[in-house]
Amino acid sequence: MTGLKSSQSKRLLRLYHRKISRHEIATREIIREISDISRELNKQIGLIITRRGDIAYVIAGDNKSIHIPDLGRFRSGGSRLNGLRCVHTHLNGEEISQEDITDMALLGMDLMAIVRVDEEGIPGRIDYSHILPENPQNMGWLTTSVSDIGRLELNFEDFIRSLEDEISRTGGKSRDRKKETAILVSVTTQSNERARESLDELRALAVSNNLDVAESVTQRIKKANPRFLIGKGRLSELVLKCIQKGAELLIFDNELTPTQVKLLTDYTELKIIDRSQLILDIFSRRAVTREGKIQVELAQLKYLLPRLATKNTAMSRLTGGIGGRGPGETKLEINRRRARERIARLNDELKKIKMQREKRRRLRNTNQLPIISIVGYTNAGKSTLLNHLTQSSIGANNRLFDTLDTSSRRLRFPRDREVIITDTVGFIRDLPQDLMKAFEATLEELHDADLLLHVVDASSPRMKEQIKIVDKILSDLDLLSVPMILILNKADLLEDDEIQNLSRTYNGVAISAIHKESLHPLLERIEKHIWEEGLVIKNIS
């Protein structure tokens, strides 16, 4: 403690030897002591107290504030309180401040109490705040005031036990405890409608990854905070929501820099991931083939490489669960050199796979079989269409990115005509660049296609935007020159007039991939394109 006389330092150090009853926020004697010291030094004095009544830290601040040190060894995560309370003095008659509330929320403290000290060093009015359980009024905390220490009669041990039980009960209701619970955050300068649509898609991604989404939060800003993306006040509100709802994961619908991830993690003690990492995590779950696993691992390593400069708390919190599924058990310990070496080896493996693909491609070309590739936005129904066209049983669940690995099947037409039809990974808005690059070997096969089938979810309110996103990705892959048929899937969910108008507007074919009988017009259109004949398909069952 610099700038203090020896006697003053000893007086502060003696506070560590004081013991506080588990039933009290602080004893009258110790409140009088810190008030007297505070006025003598003209500095705010703070105590960090454990539930056992031990004083873990004595803090000497300045005239207007204290700085709470790193409480890492006491922190227990964002879904519960950390077992510490802070009692500190105010010298200028101020009430409990927003900064006090922010510290309490960000650190997940049991309680924050302030003692107003008069000119004589005598303690006066006391304010104390604590986090509230989830409630209909959507209040984050409650502040109580008493006129003097004689009226500070709260039984702290009973109070904190009751509070944590209530937080656990309300935060856990309707929650699946087998799943990680997340809160989704969109920080945007866009309209509320656009942000809502983006958050809806982020929710679908989270649910697809077996997450329990507790709440979605939109924060409109004029300009992003380069360090935290949002202000500390809003950040503290998010932490309060996590405590109330039992969530330990914040998912941002934004691309976060490595620095932002570290700073947000350090301030909140929550697991922080962004949209790209969530998508990478989904891919790591769904990859089945050796090629798919290599591609996903390569994308993850490229994403994590800037975050592997040092072993920090931001990365250490990603060791398990969502966002922590990655290239191997030791990925958090490897340094940049080893990461680059691994990337180089994976690239070599992908080159070998690419050569094998080229051999198979030449063999197909020798057989002169037409190639059709199915493309489209994720969860538009591509795999379901392939299954019903070819009587296959490829996994086709109603979730985003259910299919990652390319599947090829033969589709037989009358007169002994056949084509090879291929399903590809679904596209999505802002698909991570590293993932696009990793899947280049797979997507290269699209260049050999004689025809693309662009499957669209006609029932989606974002259909037009999804078509534009897929067209943009196809343009980036230089595939717009390949002939394409637009397929308006899930037509059974729309009125007849509406689907007819869409078919005319987009020159598309309306189908319901789950109903084989609706596929006849599509087969006729494919056959006409491939062989330039209009043969009627009588039966595809």
XYZ file of C-alpha atoms in Angstrom, residues 108 122 129 167 253 303 398 430:
8
model
C -21.186 -12.182 -9.512
C -18.515 8.342 11.852
C -27.557 -4.168 -3.163
C -31.939 -18.093 -8.292
C -24.322 -12.510 -33.489
C -9.944 -19.582 -36.612
C -35.070 -30.581 -39.480
C -21.755 -14.863 -43.348
